[in-house]
Structures are given as C-alpha cells and as structure tokens.
Amino acid sequence: MFGHVPEPYHLWDIDHHGANQKNGGICFSNRLRCFLKGVAQLPDLYKCHAAEEFIGWGQVRLGPIQWTTGPLPDNPDDINGLIATPNLPVSKELLVCMPQLMVISAYGVGYDYIDIEAASELGILVTHTPGAVVQATAELGLGLILASIRHIVKQDRAIRHTALQPGSAEFPPPVLSHDASSRIIGLIGYGRIGRRLGSLLHALNIPFVYHRRSGPLDNHRGYRSLPSLLNEADIVVLVTPLTAETYHLIDAEALTQMKATAVLINIGRGACVDEKALIQALMSKQIGGAALDVYENEPQIPPELIGMDNVILSPHAGTQTWETRLSMTEDAVGNVVAALEGHPRNTINSQSWGRRPG
C-alpha cells in the first residue's frame, strides 16, 4: 500500500497506537488515509490560517496548503480555511473581511466564540472537534466529583496550613466525608462527554441520574426532569454547550432547588451558570460548594469565588492533556482539509455551506 510516510506527514495516529502490522505490512488508520489523500489531491492554491501552532502542529501540517499561524494578517481576504479558538474569536465583522473563506474549524467542541449565524449567511462551513475532547473532559469531571466528595482540596489546604505552624507534630483534625458510592450524581447534559462520564461513574459503582433537553435515551436508565434532578442529586454536574437555551441554565431559581449540601460542578461552559447567583448561593450557604473549570467571563474569576474554601477552581483544563491536544490538532486540521477536498466532517451548519471548493 504505502511504503514510507514522508517526515512532514508522519502522524502519531496510525491506528491510534502506532503502526499496526497486518499481512506483513503496515495497516494505516482511516484518519491517516484521509491526510495522505489530501496530500495527493489538494491543489497548491489554498491558504489557511490557525490561531496558533497547536501541540503536534509540525506533525500534521500539510505542504500543499499554505499555512500561517498566530494573529491574523492585516489583509485576510485570501484565506480559505481557518482554525479558531476563543483567543481568535470569529465575529461577523471579521467574516465580512474574508471573502475567500470556505471553512472554519473550532479548536475544541465548543464554538460559542464563532458567529454561526453570520457564517451561515455568508455560506461558510463551520466545524469542530467533538470526538477528541471526550475522554479528558470526562476524566476531569470525575476528578472534580471525587475531590468534592472526599474534600481532597480542603484537606490539602488544611495540612499545609498545619505544617507551617511552629512545633506542629500532628495532622489537622479529621474531616469526615462520604463514600462516593453513597452519593447521587446528576448529569445535566448527556451527549458524548456526559455519557462517557456516566460510564466512568458506573465503573466505580457511583449512582447517577441525567437530564437532556430532548428527553430520555433508549437503554439509558436514570433520566430525570431538570427540577427532579436538582432536587435529588448530591453533586450536580453541568456538561452542556452554551446555546440560547442553556445560557444561565443554572440561575437563582435553579439553585434554590438544590440540596443545601449539594455541590455544583461545571465542566461545560461558564455562562451556563449565573455566576452572581452562584456566589450569592454559596455565601448564604444555600448550597454546599462548587467546583468550576469554566467561568462566565474567562479568564476573569470573581474574587468572591477565589476566597471561598468550599470552591475548587480549575483553569479551563478539561482538554489539557498531551494526548487530547494532539487529537484536537489533528482533527481541526483534518476538518479544514476534508472540507477543501469537498468531503466535510464534524459540521455545525452544513446545510448553509455555499462557498465550496472548485
């Protein structure tokens, strides 16, 4: 089939674990076939731009496309493909200045920093990388759940404080927690990440219920209406994208429906929670605590949250693993290449795609 993969196109994702020997040769993954096909077929005409040189960038950058990275050039009118991040938001004003733009890939699963309506009006395809982020984000969610139940961060703070006291020779007084299996986890949002987190909880014998806007899933027990979930769960985990329907989904009213001992965890999008209402609920002890990986006005974090010892703060780290970022880079570049080949994938607005190659 293929002999040697030229060095610039040598990807780490050959059947996800390197070369797979089959019939005495190398069996390449479908993903790599797509890239090699792109190398062979894409004309040396397309100009594409990425917000930065992402992890693994040198391994997936394709020669037939002229890639630039970093801040957008002063005149982006000849760019055909774009990889965007929250640090390179895509507004209608920007899109109007890019008459040759055919495809955008969000670097990640979220795309609320891209004006989808404007892109659709202009016939520009928008894609994202939903598959790449699932495992790492679910793992972080599980970590925050366990840290909240077992007071791991609070215990860390306590032992550091005690150890710094002159003459200290004892551990701080014990703070009893609960077995995780005795708690009920409520997952709000039950897409790929929510279901993966559910499978991790199931493997640890931790019971959970879930809510999704479109109702229960076949063969997935435990569906609850949102009010029922908020009333029942000891740990409420938001795993939702940011849309018009999910903006401030957890507001002051929703917080009143939670248990006084409940903890709110957000690994979805910051603006899905009314941050001011959350701060008030925490200060008044209306709920027991929070663990947040995302914030309403990132990267700003309200000082009230920083000063609370019943709040765990994480710097939007859901996808911050080497493996996940490598996959995100591959998928984002692959989205652009696939669209320019005329075979779009991971699309958000395919029905509005008017600016097509050729």
PDB file of C-alpha atoms in Angstrom, residues 31-252:
ATOM      1  CA  ARG A  31      -7.678   9.125   9.524  1.00  0.00           C
ATOM      2  CA  LEU A  32      -4.171   8.914   8.097  1.00  0.00           C
ATOM      3  CA  ARG A  33      -5.539   7.763   4.734  1.00  0.00           C
ATOM      4  CA  CYS A  34      -7.542  10.998   4.660  1.00  0.00           C
ATOM      5  CA  PHE A  35      -4.423  13.057   5.250  1.00  0.00           C
ATOM      6  CA  LEU A  36      -2.393  11.209   2.622  1.00  0.00           C
ATOM      7  CA  LYS A  37      -5.273  11.566   0.193  1.00  0.00           C
ATOM      8  CA  GLY A  38      -5.245  15.279   0.910  1.00  0.00           C
ATOM      9  CA  VAL A  39      -1.528  15.447   0.209  1.00  0.00           C
ATOM     10  CA  ALA A  40      -2.098  13.844  -3.160  1.00  0.00           C
ATOM     11  CA  GLN A  41      -5.197  15.755  -4.249  1.00  0.00           C
ATOM     12  CA  LEU A  42      -5.245  19.257  -2.789  1.00  0.00           C
ATOM     13  CA  PRO A  43      -4.007  21.887  -5.213  1.00  0.00           C
ATOM     14  CA  ASP A  44      -1.236  24.216  -4.142  1.00  0.00           C
ATOM     15  CA  LEU A  45      -3.708  27.072  -4.086  1.00  0.00           C
ATOM     16  CA  TYR A  46      -5.399  27.079  -0.699  1.00  0.00           C
ATOM     17  CA  LYS A  47      -4.235  29.404   2.039  1.00  0.00           C
ATOM     18  CA  CYS A  48      -5.222  28.547   5.597  1.00  0.00           C
ATOM     19  CA  HIS A  49      -4.596  30.108   8.989  1.00  0.00           C
ATOM     20  CA  ALA A  50      -4.543  28.781  12.545  1.00  0.00           C
ATOM     21  CA  ALA A  51      -4.809  30.816  15.737  1.00  0.00           C
ATOM     22  CA  GLU A  52      -1.526  29.322  16.947  1.00  0.00           C
ATOM     23  CA  GLU A  53       0.899  26.480  16.378  1.00  0.00           C
ATOM     24  CA  PHE A  54      -1.025  23.913  18.351  1.00  0.00           C
ATOM     25  CA  ILE A  55       0.537  20.919  20.064  1.00  0.00           C
ATOM     26  CA  GLY A  56       1.660  18.481  17.374  1.00  0.00           C
ATOM     27  CA  TRP A  57       1.419  21.135  14.683  1.00  0.00           C
ATOM     28  CA  GLY A  58       4.610  20.134  12.908  1.00  0.00           C
ATOM     29  CA  GLN A  59       3.347  16.571  12.567  1.00  0.00           C
ATOM     30  CA  VAL A  60       0.107  17.371  10.796  1.00  0.00           C
ATOM     31  CA  ARG A  61       0.858  20.483   8.783  1.00  0.00           C
ATOM     32  CA  LEU A  62       0.255  19.686   5.111  1.00  0.00           C
ATOM     33  CA  GLY A  63       2.586  21.025   2.446  1.00  0.00           C
ATOM     34  CA  PRO A  64       0.017  21.592  -0.337  1.00  0.00           C
ATOM     35  CA  ILE A  65      -1.783  24.099   1.882  1.00  0.00           C
ATOM     36  CA  GLN A  66      -0.004  27.335   2.707  1.00  0.00           C
ATOM     37  CA  TRP A  67      -0.490  27.600   6.482  1.00  0.00           C
ATOM     38  CA  THR A  68       0.111  30.654   8.604  1.00  0.00           C
ATOM     39  CA  THR A  69      -0.303  30.834  12.383  1.00  0.00           C
ATOM     40  CA  GLY A  70      -0.705  33.425  15.099  1.00  0.00           C
ATOM     41  CA  PRO A  71      -2.516  36.762  14.759  1.00  0.00           C
ATOM     42  CA  LEU A  72      -4.457  37.160  11.550  1.00  0.00           C
ATOM     43  CA  PRO A  73      -2.654  39.078   8.812  1.00  0.00           C
ATOM     44  CA  ASP A  74      -3.773  42.642   8.175  1.00  0.00           C
ATOM     45  CA  ASN A  75      -5.414  41.569   4.928  1.00  0.00           C
ATOM     46  CA  PRO A  76      -7.053  38.153   5.466  1.00  0.00           C
ATOM     47  CA  ASP A  77      -9.059  38.379   2.245  1.00  0.00           C
ATOM     48  CA  ASP A  78      -7.272  35.424   0.589  1.00  0.00           C
ATOM     49  CA  ILE A  79      -7.623  32.908   3.446  1.00  0.00           C
ATOM     50  CA  ASN A  80      -9.621  29.783   2.536  1.00  0.00           C
ATOM     51  CA  GLY A  81      -9.575  27.890   5.832  1.00  0.00           C
ATOM     52  CA  LEU A  82      -9.342  28.974   9.465  1.00  0.00           C
ATOM     53  CA  ILE A  83      -8.774  27.213  12.796  1.00  0.00           C
ATOM     54  CA  ALA A  84     -10.195  29.408  15.552  1.00  0.00           C
ATOM     55  CA  THR A  85     -10.004  29.491  19.357  1.00  0.00           C
ATOM     56  CA  PRO A  86     -11.510  31.798  21.996  1.00  0.00           C
ATOM     57  CA  ASN A  87      -8.320  33.848  21.604  1.00  0.00           C
ATOM     58  CA  LEU A  88      -9.200  34.309  17.937  1.00  0.00           C
ATOM     59  CA  PRO A  89     -12.949  34.906  18.059  1.00  0.00           C
ATOM     60  CA  VAL A  90     -14.773  34.965  14.741  1.00  0.00           C
ATOM     61  CA  SER A  91     -17.238  37.830  14.518  1.00  0.00           C
ATOM     62  CA  LYS A  92     -19.434  38.893  11.639  1.00  0.00           C
ATOM     63  CA  GLU A  93     -17.151  41.879  11.098  1.00  0.00           C
ATOM     64  CA  LEU A  94     -14.184  39.561  10.636  1.00  0.00           C
ATOM     65  CA  LEU A  95     -16.050  37.198   8.329  1.00  0.00           C
ATOM     66  CA  VAL A  96     -17.101  40.028   6.046  1.00  0.00           C
ATOM     67  CA  CYS A  97     -13.397  40.813   5.569  1.00  0.00           C
ATOM     68  CA  MET A  98     -12.666  37.239   4.440  1.00  0.00           C
ATOM     69  CA  PRO A  99     -14.439  36.814   1.078  1.00  0.00           C
ATOM     70  CA  GLN A 100     -12.466  33.660   0.186  1.00  0.00           C
ATOM     71  CA  LEU A 101     -13.055  31.842   3.464  1.00  0.00           C
ATOM     72  CA  MET A 102     -14.766  28.486   2.909  1.00  0.00           C
ATOM     73  CA  VAL A 103     -14.345  26.600   6.183  1.00  0.00           C
ATOM     74  CA  ILE A 104     -13.718  27.275   9.863  1.00  0.00           C
ATOM     75  CA  SER A 105     -12.787  24.664  12.440  1.00  0.00           C
ATOM     76  CA  ALA A 106     -13.194  25.410  16.118  1.00  0.00           C
ATOM     77  CA  TYR A 107     -10.298  24.033  18.150  1.00  0.00           C
ATOM     78  CA  GLY A 108     -12.433  22.040  20.551  1.00  0.00           C
ATOM     79  CA  VAL A 109     -16.042  21.012  20.965  1.00  0.00           C
ATOM     80  CA  GLY A 110     -17.368  24.480  21.903  1.00  0.00           C
ATOM     81  CA  TYR A 111     -17.917  27.097  19.223  1.00  0.00           C
ATOM     82  CA  ASP A 112     -19.764  29.896  21.012  1.00  0.00           C
ATOM     83  CA  TYR A 113     -16.969  32.326  20.035  1.00  0.00           C
ATOM     84  CA  ILE A 114     -17.850  31.866  16.341  1.00  0.00           C
ATOM     85  CA  ASP A 115     -20.780  33.793  14.866  1.00  0.00           C
ATOM     86  CA  ILE A 116     -22.573  30.790  13.370  1.00  0.00           C
ATOM     87  CA  GLU A 117     -25.451  32.866  12.042  1.00  0.00           C
ATOM     88  CA  ALA A 118     -23.138  35.205  10.162  1.00  0.00           C
ATOM     89  CA  ALA A 119     -21.064  32.302   8.834  1.00  0.00           C
ATOM     90  CA  SER A 120     -24.225  30.606   7.574  1.00  0.00           C
ATOM     91  CA  GLU A 121     -25.453  33.796   5.918  1.00  0.00           C
ATOM     92  CA  LEU A 122     -22.134  34.052   4.093  1.00  0.00           C
ATOM     93  CA  GLY A 123     -22.100  30.370   3.127  1.00  0.00           C
ATOM     94  CA  ILE A 124     -19.075  29.498   5.281  1.00  0.00           C
ATOM     95  CA  LEU A 125     -18.893  25.991   6.753  1.00  0.00           C
ATOM     96  CA  VAL A 126     -18.238  25.728  10.498  1.00  0.00           C
ATOM     97  CA  THR A 127     -16.836  22.544  12.059  1.00  0.00           C
ATOM     98  CA  HIS A 128     -15.500  21.480  15.450  1.00  0.00           C
ATOM     99  CA  THR A 129     -13.629  18.613  17.150  1.00  0.00           C
ATOM    100  CA  PRO A 130     -16.167  16.882  19.408  1.00  0.00           C
ATOM    101  CA  GLY A 131     -14.633  13.424  19.490  1.00  0.00           C
ATOM    102  CA  ALA A 132     -11.156  14.471  20.560  1.00  0.00           C
ATOM    103  CA  VAL A 133     -12.195  16.091  23.835  1.00  0.00           C
ATOM    104  CA  VAL A 134     -14.462  13.417  25.296  1.00  0.00           C
ATOM    105  CA  GLN A 135     -12.141  11.294  27.430  1.00  0.00           C
ATOM    106  CA  ALA A 136     -10.066  14.062  29.002  1.00  0.00           C
ATOM    107  CA  THR A 137     -13.065  16.242  29.841  1.00  0.00           C
ATOM    108  CA  ALA A 138     -14.943  13.307  31.369  1.00  0.00           C
ATOM    109  CA  GLU A 139     -11.861  12.394  33.414  1.00  0.00           C
ATOM    110  CA  LEU A 140     -11.612  15.928  34.788  1.00  0.00           C
ATOM    111  CA  GLY A 141     -15.301  15.801  35.662  1.00  0.00           C
ATOM    112  CA  LEU A 142     -14.732  12.582  37.572  1.00  0.00           C
ATOM    113  CA  GLY A 143     -11.733  14.120  39.329  1.00  0.00           C
ATOM    114  CA  LEU A 144     -13.764  17.126  40.455  1.00  0.00           C
ATOM    115  CA  ILE A 145     -16.560  14.848  41.656  1.00  0.00           C
ATOM    116  CA  LEU A 146     -14.193  12.765  43.771  1.00  0.00           C
ATOM    117  CA  ALA A 147     -12.329  15.851  45.035  1.00  0.00           C
ATOM    118  CA  SER A 148     -15.646  17.396  46.101  1.00  0.00           C
ATOM    119  CA  ILE A 149     -16.979  14.304  47.861  1.00  0.00           C
ATOM    120  CA  ARG A 150     -13.726  13.457  49.661  1.00  0.00           C
ATOM    121  CA  HIS A 151     -12.683  17.085  50.412  1.00  0.00           C
ATOM    122  CA  ILE A 152      -9.330  16.461  48.747  1.00  0.00           C
ATOM    123  CA  VAL A 153      -8.502  20.114  48.087  1.00  0.00           C
ATOM    124  CA  LYS A 154      -9.738  21.229  51.513  1.00  0.00           C
ATOM    125  CA  GLN A 155      -7.614  18.543  53.191  1.00  0.00           C
ATOM    126  CA  ASP A 156      -4.591  19.654  51.193  1.00  0.00           C
ATOM    127  CA  ARG A 157      -5.041  23.242  52.351  1.00  0.00           C
ATOM    128  CA  ALA A 158      -5.519  22.156  55.953  1.00  0.00           C
ATOM    129  CA  ILE A 159      -2.379  20.021  56.133  1.00  0.00           C
ATOM    130  CA  ARG A 160      -0.249  22.734  54.523  1.00  0.00           C
ATOM    131  CA  HIS A 161      -1.583  25.297  56.994  1.00  0.00           C
ATOM    132  CA  THR A 162      -0.941  22.982  59.970  1.00  0.00           C
ATOM    133  CA  ALA A 163       2.534  22.025  58.771  1.00  0.00           C
ATOM    134  CA  LEU A 164       3.529  25.684  58.667  1.00  0.00           C
ATOM    135  CA  GLN A 165       2.694  26.228  62.343  1.00  0.00           C
ATOM    136  CA  PRO A 166       5.775  26.250  64.651  1.00  0.00           C
ATOM    137  CA  GLY A 167       6.164  22.997  66.543  1.00  0.00           C
ATOM    138  CA  SER A 168       3.346  21.284  64.705  1.00  0.00           C
ATOM    139  CA  ALA A 169       3.570  17.495  65.067  1.00  0.00           C
ATOM    140  CA  GLU A 170       0.033  16.389  64.296  1.00  0.00           C
ATOM    141  CA  PHE A 171      -2.263  16.162  61.338  1.00  0.00           C
ATOM    142  CA  PRO A 172      -5.154  18.628  61.278  1.00  0.00           C
ATOM    143  CA  PRO A 173      -8.406  17.418  62.876  1.00  0.00           C
ATOM    144  CA  PRO A 174     -10.115  14.850  60.651  1.00  0.00           C
ATOM    145  CA  VAL A 175     -12.943  15.990  58.390  1.00  0.00           C
ATOM    146  CA  LEU A 176     -15.195  13.060  57.648  1.00  0.00           C
ATOM    147  CA  SER A 177     -16.582  12.796  54.136  1.00  0.00           C
ATOM    148  CA  HIS A 178     -18.635  10.134  52.351  1.00  0.00           C
ATOM    149  CA  ASP A 179     -18.055   7.092  50.230  1.00  0.00           C
ATOM    150  CA  ALA A 180     -18.528   8.219  46.649  1.00  0.00           C
ATOM    151  CA  SER A 181     -20.854   5.265  46.075  1.00  0.00           C
ATOM    152  CA  SER A 182     -23.245   6.731  48.652  1.00  0.00           C
ATOM    153  CA  ARG A 183     -23.744   9.942  46.667  1.00  0.00           C
ATOM    154  CA  ILE A 184     -26.063  10.546  43.692  1.00  0.00           C
ATOM    155  CA  ILE A 185     -24.523  12.410  40.770  1.00  0.00           C
ATOM    156  CA  GLY A 186     -26.787  14.441  38.496  1.00  0.00           C
ATOM    157  CA  LEU A 187     -25.507  14.985  34.964  1.00  0.00           C
ATOM    158  CA  ILE A 188     -27.081  17.927  33.131  1.00  0.00           C
ATOM    159  CA  GLY A 189     -26.229  17.284  29.502  1.00  0.00           C
ATOM    160  CA  TYR A 190     -25.876  13.742  28.268  1.00  0.00           C
ATOM    161  CA  GLY A 191     -24.038  13.942  24.987  1.00  0.00           C
ATOM    162  CA  ARG A 192     -20.702  12.312  24.282  1.00  0.00           C
ATOM    163  CA  ILE A 193     -18.931  13.743  27.331  1.00  0.00           C
ATOM    164  CA  GLY A 194     -21.893  13.202  29.648  1.00  0.00           C
ATOM    165  CA  ARG A 195     -22.276   9.588  28.573  1.00  0.00           C
ATOM    166  CA  ARG A 196     -18.552   8.942  28.926  1.00  0.00           C
ATOM    167  CA  LEU A 197     -18.601  10.437  32.426  1.00  0.00           C
ATOM    168  CA  GLY A 198     -21.604   8.255  33.181  1.00  0.00           C
ATOM    169  CA  SER A 199     -19.673   5.163  32.133  1.00  0.00           C
ATOM    170  CA  LEU A 200     -16.771   6.131  34.412  1.00  0.00           C
ATOM    171  CA  LEU A 201     -19.163   6.613  37.323  1.00  0.00           C
ATOM    172  CA  HIS A 202     -20.819   3.282  36.597  1.00  0.00           C
ATOM    173  CA  ALA A 203     -17.419   1.545  36.621  1.00  0.00           C
ATOM    174  CA  LEU A 204     -16.818   2.931  40.126  1.00  0.00           C
ATOM    175  CA  ASN A 205     -20.296   1.948  41.346  1.00  0.00           C
ATOM    176  CA  ILE A 206     -21.287   5.594  41.796  1.00  0.00           C
ATOM    177  CA  PRO A 207     -25.001   6.085  41.059  1.00  0.00           C
ATOM    178  CA  PHE A 208     -26.052   8.849  38.696  1.00  0.00           C
ATOM    179  CA  VAL A 209     -29.105  10.314  37.029  1.00  0.00           C
ATOM    180  CA  TYR A 210     -29.158  12.512  33.945  1.00  0.00           C
ATOM    181  CA  HIS A 211     -31.122  15.184  32.150  1.00  0.00           C
ATOM    182  CA  ARG A 212     -31.088  16.068  28.489  1.00  0.00           C
ATOM    183  CA  ARG A 213     -33.256  18.589  26.680  1.00  0.00           C
ATOM    184  CA  SER A 214     -34.543  16.061  24.149  1.00  0.00           C
ATOM    185  CA  GLY A 215     -35.703  13.534  26.741  1.00  0.00           C
ATOM    186  CA  PRO A 216     -34.557  10.058  27.816  1.00  0.00           C
ATOM    187  CA  LEU A 217     -32.246   7.893  25.740  1.00  0.00           C
ATOM    188  CA  ASP A 218     -33.206   4.342  24.870  1.00  0.00           C
ATOM    189  CA  ASN A 219     -31.387   1.821  27.055  1.00  0.00           C
ATOM    190  CA  HIS A 220     -30.165   4.572  29.397  1.00  0.00           C
ATOM    191  CA  ARG A 221     -31.951   4.417  32.727  1.00  0.00           C
ATOM    192  CA  GLY A 222     -31.961   7.296  35.164  1.00  0.00           C
ATOM    193  CA  TYR A 223     -33.494  10.138  33.150  1.00  0.00           C
ATOM    194  CA  ARG A 224     -34.927  12.963  35.262  1.00  0.00           C
ATOM    195  CA  SER A 225     -36.597  16.253  34.540  1.00  0.00           C
ATOM    196  CA  LEU A 226     -34.340  19.177  35.427  1.00  0.00           C
ATOM    197  CA  PRO A 227     -36.224  20.098  38.632  1.00  0.00           C
ATOM    198  CA  SER A 228     -36.229  16.463  39.759  1.00  0.00           C
ATOM    199  CA  LEU A 229     -32.515  16.113  39.129  1.00  0.00           C
ATOM    200  CA  LEU A 230     -31.717  19.294  41.041  1.00  0.00           C
ATOM    201  CA  ASN A 231     -33.772  18.075  43.994  1.00  0.00           C
ATOM    202  CA  GLU A 232     -32.268  14.592  44.022  1.00  0.00           C
ATOM    203  CA  ALA A 233     -28.574  14.976  43.242  1.00  0.00           C
ATOM    204  CA  ASP A 234     -25.826  15.397  45.809  1.00  0.00           C
ATOM    205  CA  ILE A 235     -23.443  16.543  43.067  1.00  0.00           C
ATOM    206  CA  VAL A 236     -24.837  18.423  40.061  1.00  0.00           C
ATOM    207  CA  VAL A 237     -22.529  18.362  37.019  1.00  0.00           C
ATOM    208  CA  LEU A 238     -23.066  20.657  34.046  1.00  0.00           C
ATOM    209  CA  VAL A 239     -21.870  19.110  30.784  1.00  0.00           C
ATOM    210  CA  THR A 240     -23.706  21.404  28.386  1.00  0.00           C
ATOM    211  CA  PRO A 241     -22.654  23.570  25.445  1.00  0.00           C
ATOM    212  CA  LEU A 242     -23.518  27.251  25.502  1.00  0.00           C
ATOM    213  CA  THR A 243     -26.627  27.999  23.464  1.00  0.00           C
ATOM    214  CA  ALA A 244     -29.527  30.405  23.784  1.00  0.00           C
ATOM    215  CA  GLU A 245     -31.363  27.664  25.715  1.00  0.00           C
ATOM    216  CA  THR A 246     -28.515  26.899  28.133  1.00  0.00           C
ATOM    217  CA  TYR A 247     -27.429  30.465  28.911  1.00  0.00           C
ATOM    218  CA  HIS A 248     -27.839  30.840  32.711  1.00  0.00           C
ATOM    219  CA  LEU A 249     -29.497  27.438  32.811  1.00  0.00           C
ATOM    220  CA  ILE A 250     -28.424  27.329  36.449  1.00  0.00           C
ATOM    221  CA  ASP A 251     -29.791  30.594  37.789  1.00  0.00           C
ATOM    222  CA  ALA A 252     -31.028  31.752  41.181  1.00  0.00           C
TER     223      ALA A 252
END
